Amino acid sequence: MSEARSMIAETVERLFADSIDAESLAEAESGSWPNHLWDAVEETGLTRALLRADNGGADGDWLDVFEIARAAGRHSVPLPLVETILATWLLERSGLEIPSGPLGLVPVPFQAEVGAQLERVPWGRAAGHLVGLVAGGEGVARVACLPRSGLAVTEGHNLALDPRDTLTLGNQAPVLGPCDLAANTVRTYGALLRAGQMTGALERILDQSVLYATERVQFGRPIGNFQIIQQELARLAGQVAEATTATEIAFRAATEAHAGIQGRVGTAGDPAFEIACAKVVVGDAAELGPRIAHQVHGAIGFTYEHSLHFSTRRLWAWRAEFGLADEWAEELGDAVQGDHGGEIWPLVTSR
């Protein structure tokens, strides 16, 4: 890891560790917007990590963003941080003005028509502007940006109680910018960012489970001394290692392909293949990992007073966003059958 990336990792870890605890997470889940935390995030420049330095950004790359997303997942950050990072990146690539404040990321391409509904927008109620893609011709999209004010908001939330709102477009037309992005870019890079967050959350539940196994005493000795607990913790550690490796490879592929996005799984020169693999691997880990963590903790892990559920509920919620593991696995299969004639070995070894 480079020195600059190490500094980013240390900065975000310290910021979130000092600012977020079970009480503040419970307050956010009750519907309160953590304004002081958002101000701290903006002051450190995290939302502009991918922007050019001459555009007020940090001139970072996707591996830098991996450290941010990973820390955000580890601390269950109740903010649209990764969504705003992706939105600002889209706006810069299209040459549109980048507003300050939290940005709402529209998960799928939409039609900019009066009455159109934008569903399950993360923190849509708190966003100053909405950013998404409007489908264009030949699979190429245009970046769209419009103020959230004036849009009707129907509040909703996911399993983790993070806002997922539906917004209805009014008469105000979005500002559009040209770009060379595929129409599914938000889904692809959204999956990448969710994989990063889920990696952090998996690390968190592993740490909590190991600590609990050393502190909880049963039959006169810590439960971590029992072979079955050791075996389950080893399985959880294996899942975390696989998820971390797959996700880091995907972020590295995104960094290397930063200048050229084709958006089709398995196409040489784009990171969609690695991102799809990461979402599949992390999605599988998000199914088994929380199960092991709750088994190690026993019933106490399901209580609201214990902090384990903040991570496990987010793992379950994020697993379903920007494509389930099964959906990405199907796309990988289609790519192997369609673009590579059913030959998976040349596809894997050529990357």
mmCIF file of C-alpha atoms in Angstrom:
data_model
loop_
_atom_site.group_PDB
_atom_site.id
_atom_site.type_symbol
_atom_site.label_atom_id
_atom_site.label_comp_id
_atom_site.label_asym_id
_atom_site.label_seq_id
_atom_site.Cartn_x
_atom_site.Cartn_y
_atom_site.Cartn_z
ATOM 1 C CA MET A 1 0.000 0.000 0.000
ATOM 2 C CA SER A 2 1.354 3.435 -0.932
ATOM 3 C CA GLU A 3 2.082 6.054 1.719
ATOM 4 C CA ALA A 4 -0.747 8.265 0.488
ATOM 5 C CA ARG A 5 -3.218 5.377 0.609
ATOM 6 C CA SER A 6 -2.076 4.466 4.106
ATOM 7 C CA MET A 7 -2.747 8.052 5.194
ATOM 8 C CA ILE A 8 -6.253 7.889 3.716
ATOM 9 C CA ALA A 9 -6.953 4.601 5.513
ATOM 10 C CA GLU A 10 -5.704 5.953 8.848
ATOM 11 C CA THR A 11 -7.633 9.214 8.452
ATOM 12 C CA VAL A 12 -11.002 7.638 7.695
ATOM 13 C CA GLU A 13 -10.554 4.971 10.377
ATOM 14 C CA ARG A 14 -9.780 7.600 13.006
ATOM 15 C CA LEU A 15 -12.641 9.858 11.866
ATOM 16 C CA PHE A 16 -15.274 7.135 11.969
ATOM 17 C CA ALA A 17 -13.962 5.497 15.168
ATOM 18 C CA ASP A 18 -14.113 8.848 16.982
ATOM 19 C CA SER A 19 -17.505 9.888 15.593
ATOM 20 C CA ILE A 20 -19.666 6.779 15.419
ATOM 21 C CA ASP A 21 -20.918 4.559 18.203
ATOM 22 C CA ALA A 22 -24.003 2.483 18.921
ATOM 23 C CA GLU A 23 -25.875 5.508 20.270
ATOM 24 C CA SER A 24 -25.259 7.645 17.178
ATOM 25 C CA LEU A 25 -26.201 4.734 14.886
ATOM 26 C CA ALA A 26 -29.453 4.211 16.788
ATOM 27 C CA GLU A 27 -30.195 7.923 16.481
ATOM 28 C CA ALA A 28 -29.563 7.831 12.722
ATOM 29 C CA GLU A 29 -31.793 4.776 12.348
ATOM 30 C CA SER A 30 -34.595 6.710 14.060
ATOM 31 C CA GLY A 31 -34.488 9.193 11.169
ATOM 32 C CA SER A 32 -32.072 11.846 12.427
ATOM 33 C CA TRP A 33 -29.572 13.240 9.912
ATOM 34 C CA PRO A 34 -26.008 13.228 11.394
ATOM 35 C CA ASN A 35 -25.140 16.728 10.247
ATOM 36 C CA HIS A 36 -21.913 17.021 12.262
ATOM 37 C CA LEU A 37 -20.608 13.763 10.765
ATOM 38 C CA TRP A 38 -21.413 14.870 7.234
ATOM 39 C CA ASP A 39 -19.618 18.180 7.826
ATOM 40 C CA ALA A 40 -16.555 16.261 9.030
ATOM 41 C CA VAL A 41 -16.646 14.003 5.973
ATOM 42 C CA GLU A 42 -16.814 16.971 3.600
ATOM 43 C CA GLU A 43 -14.083 18.872 5.443
ATOM 44 C CA THR A 44 -11.699 15.956 4.971
ATOM 45 C CA GLY A 45 -12.457 15.884 1.244
ATOM 46 C CA LEU A 46 -13.637 12.271 1.192
ATOM 47 C CA THR A 47 -16.569 12.993 -1.117
ATOM 48 C CA ARG A 48 -14.152 14.386 -3.732
ATOM 49 C CA ALA A 49 -11.637 11.568 -3.552
ATOM 50 C CA LEU A 50 -11.834 10.764 -7.273
ATOM 51 C CA LEU A 51 -11.913 14.316 -8.614
ATOM 52 C CA ARG A 52 -8.952 16.001 -10.243
ATOM 53 C CA ALA A 53 -6.859 18.253 -8.048
ATOM 54 C CA ASP A 54 -7.582 21.231 -10.328
ATOM 55 C CA ASN A 55 -11.291 20.579 -9.740
ATOM 56 C CA GLY A 56 -11.047 20.692 -5.960
ATOM 57 C CA GLY A 57 -10.482 16.966 -5.590
ATOM 58 C CA ALA A 58 -7.824 14.647 -4.168
ATOM 59 C CA ASP A 59 -6.723 13.181 -7.525
ATOM 60 C CA GLY A 60 -7.236 9.721 -6.043
ATOM 61 C CA ASP A 61 -8.057 6.422 -7.673
ATOM 62 C CA TRP A 62 -10.448 3.563 -7.008
ATOM 63 C CA LEU A 63 -8.021 1.786 -4.685
ATOM 64 C CA ASP A 64 -8.097 4.900 -2.497
ATOM 65 C CA VAL A 65 -11.867 4.698 -2.551
ATOM 66 C CA PHE A 66 -11.633 1.051 -1.474
ATOM 67 C CA GLU A 67 -10.100 2.185 1.816
ATOM 68 C CA ILE A 68 -12.899 4.733 2.290
ATOM 69 C CA ALA A 69 -15.696 2.281 1.480
ATOM 70 C CA ARG A 70 -14.093 -0.423 3.626
ATOM 71 C CA ALA A 71 -13.890 1.888 6.660
ATOM 72 C CA ALA A 72 -17.426 3.139 6.020
ATOM 73 C CA GLY A 73 -18.675 -0.439 6.068
ATOM 74 C CA ARG A 74 -16.648 -1.365 9.133
ATOM 75 C CA HIS A 75 -18.282 1.478 11.091
ATOM 76 C CA SER A 76 -21.748 1.294 9.449
ATOM 77 C CA VAL A 77 -21.476 4.959 8.458
ATOM 78 C CA PRO A 78 -25.057 6.305 8.234
ATOM 79 C CA LEU A 79 -24.371 8.650 5.299
ATOM 80 C CA PRO A 80 -24.557 8.537 1.479
ATOM 81 C CA LEU A 81 -20.761 8.778 1.370
ATOM 82 C CA VAL A 82 -19.917 6.223 -1.301
ATOM 83 C CA GLU A 83 -22.949 7.294 -3.337
ATOM 84 C CA THR A 84 -21.718 10.901 -3.331
ATOM 85 C CA ILE A 85 -18.212 9.791 -4.362
ATOM 86 C CA LEU A 86 -19.655 7.978 -7.377
ATOM 87 C CA ALA A 87 -21.996 10.876 -8.202
ATOM 88 C CA THR A 88 -19.198 13.456 -8.185
ATOM 89 C CA TRP A 89 -17.114 11.175 -10.415
ATOM 90 C CA LEU A 90 -19.997 10.967 -12.906
ATOM 91 C CA LEU A 91 -20.479 14.731 -12.870
ATOM 92 C CA GLU A 92 -16.794 15.437 -13.480
ATOM 93 C CA ARG A 93 -16.613 12.985 -16.385
ATOM 94 C CA SER A 94 -19.562 14.746 -18.002
ATOM 95 C CA GLY A 95 -18.247 18.247 -17.387
ATOM 96 C CA LEU A 96 -21.216 19.273 -15.217
ATOM 97 C CA GLU A 97 -20.932 21.530 -12.193
ATOM 98 C CA ILE A 98 -20.430 19.617 -8.939
ATOM 99 C CA PRO A 99 -22.654 20.894 -6.122
ATOM 100 C CA SER A 100 -21.637 20.592 -2.488
ATOM 101 C CA GLY A 101 -23.596 18.595 0.050
ATOM 102 C CA PRO A 102 -24.901 15.025 -0.059
ATOM 103 C CA LEU A 103 -25.898 13.771 -3.510
ATOM 104 C CA GLY A 104 -28.638 11.279 -4.232
ATOM 105 C CA LEU A 105 -27.545 8.529 -6.618
ATOM 106 C CA VAL A 106 -30.291 7.120 -8.837
ATOM 107 C CA PRO A 107 -29.551 3.359 -9.043
ATOM 108 C CA VAL A 108 -30.897 2.716 -12.558
ATOM 109 C CA PRO A 109 -31.169 4.722 -15.809
ATOM 110 C CA PHE A 110 -34.355 6.759 -15.829
ATOM 111 C CA GLN A 111 -36.595 8.757 -18.130
ATOM 112 C CA ALA A 112 -36.580 12.490 -17.365
ATOM 113 C CA GLU A 113 -40.344 12.866 -17.693
ATOM 114 C CA VAL A 114 -42.925 14.554 -15.490
ATOM 115 C CA GLY A 115 -44.309 12.010 -13.066
ATOM 116 C CA ALA A 116 -41.447 9.542 -13.482
ATOM 117 C CA GLN A 117 -40.520 7.812 -10.243
ATOM 118 C CA LEU A 118 -36.962 7.291 -9.060
ATOM 119 C CA GLU A 119 -37.148 4.330 -6.706
ATOM 120 C CA ARG A 120 -34.969 3.370 -3.728
ATOM 121 C CA VAL A 121 -32.677 6.371 -3.915
ATOM 122 C CA PRO A 122 -30.249 6.159 -0.950
ATOM 123 C CA TRP A 123 -30.870 9.111 1.413
ATOM 124 C CA GLY A 124 -33.009 10.790 -1.261
ATOM 125 C CA ARG A 125 -34.738 12.924 1.385
ATOM 126 C CA ALA A 126 -31.390 14.418 2.506
ATOM 127 C CA ALA A 127 -29.821 14.967 -0.908
ATOM 128 C CA GLY A 128 -29.382 18.464 -2.262
ATOM 129 C CA HIS A 129 -29.203 17.156 -5.832
ATOM 130 C CA LEU A 130 -29.904 13.894 -7.607
ATOM 131 C CA VAL A 131 -27.419 12.365 -10.042
ATOM 132 C CA GLY A 132 -28.030 9.479 -12.409
ATOM 133 C CA LEU A 133 -27.871 8.333 -15.985
ATOM 134 C CA VAL A 134 -30.396 8.962 -18.719
ATOM 135 C CA ALA A 135 -30.283 6.275 -21.358
ATOM 136 C CA GLY A 136 -29.117 7.425 -24.767
ATOM 137 C CA GLY A 137 -28.629 5.705 -28.082
ATOM 138 C CA GLU A 138 -26.436 2.632 -28.704
ATOM 139 C CA GLY A 139 -26.081 1.827 -25.017
ATOM 140 C CA VAL A 140 -24.391 5.138 -24.193
ATOM 141 C CA ALA A 141 -25.878 7.271 -21.458
ATOM 142 C CA ARG A 142 -25.898 10.927 -20.472
ATOM 143 C CA VAL A 143 -25.309 12.116 -16.939
ATOM 144 C CA ALA A 144 -28.296 13.891 -15.404
ATOM 145 C CA CYS A 145 -28.309 16.242 -12.403
ATOM 146 C CA LEU A 146 -31.314 17.996 -10.886
ATOM 147 C CA PRO A 147 -32.131 19.661 -7.566
ATOM 148 C CA ARG A 148 -34.066 17.527 -5.122
ATOM 149 C CA SER A 149 -36.211 20.473 -4.038
ATOM 150 C CA GLY A 150 -39.584 20.382 -5.758
ATOM 151 C CA LEU A 151 -39.620 16.603 -6.052
ATOM 152 C CA ALA A 152 -42.223 14.626 -4.123
ATOM 153 C CA VAL A 153 -40.554 12.268 -1.648
ATOM 154 C CA THR A 154 -42.032 9.000 -0.431
ATOM 155 C CA GLU A 155 -39.870 7.847 2.425
ATOM 156 C CA GLY A 156 -38.724 4.247 2.705
ATOM 157 C CA HIS A 157 -35.821 2.306 4.132
ATOM 158 C CA ASN A 158 -33.888 -0.915 3.718
ATOM 159 C CA LEU A 159 -33.380 -3.707 6.261
ATOM 160 C CA ALA A 160 -30.666 -1.678 7.977
ATOM 161 C CA LEU A 161 -33.115 1.260 8.347
ATOM 162 C CA ASP A 162 -31.002 3.409 6.022
ATOM 163 C CA PRO A 163 -33.254 5.678 3.906
ATOM 164 C CA ARG A 164 -34.241 4.321 0.496
ATOM 165 C CA ASP A 165 -36.737 6.852 -0.848
ATOM 166 C CA THR A 166 -38.900 7.130 -3.937
ATOM 167 C CA LEU A 167 -38.858 10.539 -5.616
ATOM 168 C CA THR A 168 -41.346 11.713 -8.221
ATOM 169 C CA LEU A 169 -40.175 14.104 -10.923
ATOM 170 C CA GLY A 170 -42.030 17.367 -11.449
ATOM 171 C CA ASN A 171 -41.750 19.955 -14.209
ATOM 172 C CA GLN A 172 -38.088 20.723 -13.622
ATOM 173 C CA ALA A 173 -35.868 19.241 -16.310
ATOM 174 C CA PRO A 174 -32.462 17.881 -15.286
ATOM 175 C CA VAL A 175 -29.213 19.318 -16.548
ATOM 176 C CA LEU A 176 -27.643 16.794 -18.907
ATOM 177 C CA GLY A 177 -23.998 16.223 -19.696
ATOM 178 C CA PRO A 178 -22.372 14.055 -22.356
ATOM 179 C CA CYS A 179 -20.213 11.138 -21.293
ATOM 180 C CA ASP A 180 -18.668 7.954 -22.618
ATOM 181 C CA LEU A 181 -20.278 5.746 -19.981
ATOM 182 C CA ALA A 182 -22.450 2.703 -20.526
ATOM 183 C CA ALA A 183 -26.040 2.876 -19.329
ATOM 184 C CA ASN A 184 -25.365 0.345 -16.568
ATOM 185 C CA THR A 185 -22.375 2.199 -15.115
ATOM 186 C CA VAL A 186 -24.161 3.207 -11.900
ATOM 187 C CA ARG A 187 -25.168 -0.418 -11.254
ATOM 188 C CA THR A 188 -21.666 -1.713 -11.986
ATOM 189 C CA TYR A 189 -19.783 0.805 -9.877
ATOM 190 C CA GLY A 190 -22.511 0.776 -7.238
ATOM 191 C CA ALA A 191 -21.895 -2.966 -6.888
ATOM 192 C CA LEU A 192 -18.176 -2.265 -6.555
ATOM 193 C CA LEU A 193 -18.745 0.231 -3.749
ATOM 194 C CA ARG A 194 -21.201 -2.041 -1.943
ATOM 195 C CA ALA A 195 -18.609 -4.842 -2.129
ATOM 196 C CA GLY A 196 -16.118 -2.493 -0.493
ATOM 197 C CA GLN A 197 -18.547 -1.625 2.307
ATOM 198 C CA MET A 198 -19.470 -5.282 2.823
ATOM 199 C CA THR A 199 -15.798 -6.210 3.129
ATOM 200 C CA GLY A 200 -15.465 -3.750 5.999
ATOM 201 C CA ALA A 201 -18.630 -5.042 7.676
ATOM 202 C CA LEU A 202 -17.375 -8.629 7.402
ATOM 203 C CA GLU A 203 -14.096 -7.627 9.021
ATOM 204 C CA ARG A 204 -16.087 -6.000 11.809
ATOM 205 C CA ILE A 205 -18.187 -9.047 12.642
ATOM 206 C CA LEU A 206 -15.068 -11.255 12.587
ATOM 207 C CA ASP A 207 -13.331 -8.972 15.086
ATOM 208 C CA GLN A 208 -16.422 -8.862 17.292
ATOM 209 C CA SER A 209 -16.849 -12.649 17.177
ATOM 210 C CA VAL A 210 -13.212 -13.355 18.069
ATOM 211 C CA LEU A 211 -13.361 -10.875 20.949
ATOM 212 C CA TYR A 212 -16.619 -12.323 22.266
ATOM 213 C CA ALA A 213 -15.251 -15.881 22.075
ATOM 214 C CA THR A 214 -12.308 -14.870 24.259
ATOM 215 C CA GLU A 215 -14.447 -13.017 26.833
ATOM 216 C CA ARG A 216 -17.511 -15.256 27.131
ATOM 217 C CA VAL A 217 -16.919 -18.036 29.673
ATOM 218 C CA GLN A 218 -18.966 -21.222 29.658
ATOM 219 C CA PHE A 219 -18.326 -24.380 31.694
ATOM 220 C CA GLY A 220 -15.368 -22.718 33.312
ATOM 221 C CA ARG A 221 -13.449 -21.635 30.220
ATOM 222 C CA PRO A 222 -13.758 -19.143 27.333
ATOM 223 C CA ILE A 223 -15.996 -20.480 24.563
ATOM 224 C CA GLY A 224 -13.148 -19.821 22.133
ATOM 225 C CA ASN A 225 -11.393 -22.830 23.659
ATOM 226 C CA PHE A 226 -14.066 -25.163 22.312
ATOM 227 C CA GLN A 227 -13.117 -26.803 19.021
ATOM 228 C CA ILE A 228 -16.471 -26.181 17.358
ATOM 229 C CA ILE A 229 -16.198 -22.424 18.043
ATOM 230 C CA GLN A 230 -12.645 -22.381 16.700
ATOM 231 C CA GLN A 231 -13.802 -24.186 13.572
ATOM 232 C CA GLU A 232 -16.623 -21.711 12.954
ATOM 233 C CA LEU A 233 -14.348 -18.717 13.507
ATOM 234 C CA ALA A 234 -11.862 -20.208 11.047
ATOM 235 C CA ARG A 235 -14.643 -20.566 8.466
ATOM 236 C CA LEU A 236 -15.645 -16.938 9.041
ATOM 237 C CA ALA A 237 -12.029 -15.774 8.713
ATOM 238 C CA GLY A 238 -11.781 -17.680 5.421
ATOM 239 C CA GLN A 239 -14.882 -15.966 4.094
ATOM 240 C CA VAL A 240 -13.516 -12.549 5.059
ATOM 241 C CA ALA A 241 -10.170 -13.274 3.378
ATOM 242 C CA GLU A 242 -11.853 -14.387 0.147
ATOM 243 C CA ALA A 243 -14.129 -11.333 0.107
ATOM 244 C CA THR A 244 -11.285 -8.918 0.793
ATOM 245 C CA THR A 245 -9.097 -10.393 -1.937
ATOM 246 C CA ALA A 246 -11.848 -10.434 -4.566
ATOM 247 C CA THR A 247 -12.903 -6.888 -3.739
ATOM 248 C CA GLU A 248 -9.380 -5.486 -3.790
ATOM 249 C CA ILE A 249 -8.806 -7.073 -7.197
ATOM 250 C CA ALA A 250 -12.016 -5.438 -8.458
ATOM 251 C CA PHE A 251 -10.992 -1.995 -7.195
ATOM 252 C CA ARG A 252 -7.565 -2.457 -8.783
ATOM 253 C CA ALA A 253 -9.199 -3.367 -12.090
ATOM 254 C CA ALA A 254 -11.361 -0.246 -11.853
ATOM 255 C CA THR A 255 -8.259 1.852 -11.229
ATOM 256 C CA GLU A 256 -6.491 0.396 -14.260
ATOM 257 C CA ALA A 257 -9.562 0.801 -16.472
ATOM 258 C CA HIS A 258 -10.374 4.306 -15.222
ATOM 259 C CA ALA A 259 -10.013 5.842 -18.633
ATOM 260 C CA GLY A 260 -11.979 3.276 -20.593
ATOM 261 C CA ILE A 261 -15.277 1.742 -19.579
ATOM 262 C CA GLN A 262 -17.082 -0.647 -21.833
ATOM 263 C CA GLY A 263 -19.596 -1.867 -19.253
ATOM 264 C CA ARG A 264 -19.997 -5.448 -20.418
ATOM 265 C CA VAL A 265 -19.017 -8.338 -18.218
ATOM 266 C CA GLY A 266 -16.019 -10.138 -19.651
ATOM 267 C CA THR A 267 -14.995 -7.477 -22.148
ATOM 268 C CA ALA A 268 -11.252 -6.958 -22.158
ATOM 269 C CA GLY A 269 -10.106 -3.620 -20.761
ATOM 270 C CA ASP A 270 -13.008 -2.961 -18.437
ATOM 271 C CA PRO A 271 -13.443 -3.920 -14.776
ATOM 272 C CA ALA A 272 -16.968 -5.373 -15.038
ATOM 273 C CA PHE A 273 -15.686 -8.969 -14.889
ATOM 274 C CA GLU A 274 -13.746 -8.391 -11.673
ATOM 275 C CA ILE A 275 -16.608 -6.374 -10.162
ATOM 276 C CA ALA A 276 -19.083 -9.138 -10.942
ATOM 277 C CA CYS A 277 -16.767 -11.722 -9.337
ATOM 278 C CA ALA A 278 -16.369 -9.544 -6.245
ATOM 279 C CA LYS A 279 -20.130 -9.052 -5.808
ATOM 280 C CA VAL A 280 -20.646 -12.811 -6.090
ATOM 281 C CA VAL A 281 -17.896 -13.709 -3.607
ATOM 282 C CA VAL A 282 -18.850 -10.997 -1.126
ATOM 283 C CA GLY A 283 -22.531 -11.821 -1.502
ATOM 284 C CA ASP A 284 -21.862 -15.450 -0.563
ATOM 285 C CA ALA A 285 -19.756 -14.325 2.406
ATOM 286 C CA ALA A 286 -22.571 -12.012 3.507
ATOM 287 C CA GLU A 287 -24.872 -15.021 3.695
ATOM 288 C CA LEU A 288 -22.602 -17.332 5.696
ATOM 289 C CA GLY A 289 -20.629 -14.770 7.726
ATOM 290 C CA PRO A 290 -23.489 -13.205 9.738
ATOM 291 C CA ARG A 291 -24.889 -16.683 10.405
ATOM 292 C CA ILE A 292 -21.613 -17.763 12.031
ATOM 293 C CA ALA A 293 -21.244 -14.478 13.924
ATOM 294 C CA HIS A 294 -24.727 -14.785 15.440
ATOM 295 C CA GLN A 295 -24.149 -18.437 16.316
ATOM 296 C CA VAL A 296 -20.955 -17.518 18.179
ATOM 297 C CA HIS A 297 -22.705 -14.671 20.019
ATOM 298 C CA GLY A 298 -25.815 -16.670 20.842
ATOM 299 C CA ALA A 299 -29.068 -14.824 21.463
ATOM 300 C CA ILE A 300 -27.392 -11.629 22.654
ATOM 301 C CA GLY A 301 -26.279 -10.796 19.104
ATOM 302 C CA PHE A 302 -29.899 -10.379 18.039
ATOM 303 C CA THR A 303 -30.728 -7.800 20.718
ATOM 304 C CA TYR A 304 -30.763 -4.137 19.767
ATOM 305 C CA GLU A 305 -28.528 -3.338 22.743
ATOM 306 C CA HIS A 306 -25.671 -5.351 21.216
ATOM 307 C CA SER A 307 -23.854 -3.695 18.302
ATOM 308 C CA LEU A 308 -23.426 -6.843 16.177
ATOM 309 C CA HIS A 309 -26.715 -6.291 14.365
ATOM 310 C CA PHE A 310 -25.624 -2.921 12.964
ATOM 311 C CA SER A 311 -23.165 -4.794 10.732
ATOM 312 C CA THR A 312 -25.164 -7.945 9.998
ATOM 313 C CA ARG A 313 -28.325 -6.073 8.964
ATOM 314 C CA ARG A 314 -26.272 -3.910 6.621
ATOM 315 C CA LEU A 315 -24.641 -6.979 5.100
ATOM 316 C CA TRP A 316 -28.064 -8.448 4.376
ATOM 317 C CA ALA A 317 -29.340 -5.140 2.970
ATOM 318 C CA TRP A 318 -26.280 -4.324 0.839
ATOM 319 C CA ARG A 319 -26.214 -7.863 -0.548
ATOM 320 C CA ALA A 320 -29.470 -7.081 -2.367
ATOM 321 C CA GLU A 321 -28.451 -3.660 -3.723
ATOM 322 C CA PHE A 322 -26.925 -3.072 -7.182
ATOM 323 C CA GLY A 323 -27.527 -6.694 -8.099
ATOM 324 C CA LEU A 324 -27.750 -9.903 -6.094
ATOM 325 C CA ALA A 325 -24.907 -12.411 -6.241
ATOM 326 C CA ASP A 326 -27.123 -14.724 -8.313
ATOM 327 C CA GLU A 327 -27.756 -11.989 -10.887
ATOM 328 C CA TRP A 328 -24.047 -11.202 -11.248
ATOM 329 C CA ALA A 329 -23.238 -14.917 -11.451
ATOM 330 C CA GLU A 330 -25.739 -15.254 -14.277
ATOM 331 C CA GLU A 331 -24.099 -12.360 -16.138
ATOM 332 C CA LEU A 332 -20.715 -14.004 -15.724
ATOM 333 C CA GLY A 333 -22.150 -17.205 -17.152
ATOM 334 C CA ASP A 334 -23.655 -15.340 -20.097
ATOM 335 C CA ALA A 335 -20.309 -13.662 -20.776
ATOM 336 C CA VAL A 336 -18.500 -16.986 -20.794
ATOM 337 C CA GLN A 337 -21.077 -18.563 -23.089
ATOM 338 C CA GLY A 338 -21.575 -15.568 -25.366
ATOM 339 C CA ASP A 339 -18.334 -13.648 -25.754
ATOM 340 C CA HIS A 340 -15.903 -16.461 -25.020
ATOM 341 C CA GLY A 341 -17.531 -19.530 -26.544
ATOM 342 C CA GLY A 342 -17.947 -21.328 -23.233
ATOM 343 C CA GLU A 343 -14.185 -21.255 -22.580
ATOM 344 C CA ILE A 344 -13.706 -19.876 -19.068
ATOM 345 C CA TRP A 345 -9.997 -20.709 -18.724
ATOM 346 C CA PRO A 346 -8.790 -18.274 -21.431
ATOM 347 C CA LEU A 347 -11.060 -15.607 -19.964
ATOM 348 C CA VAL A 348 -9.652 -15.995 -16.459
ATOM 349 C CA THR A 349 -6.004 -16.311 -17.442
ATOM 350 C CA SER A 350 -6.111 -13.393 -19.884
ATOM 351 C CA ARG A 351 -6.929 -10.847 -17.178
#
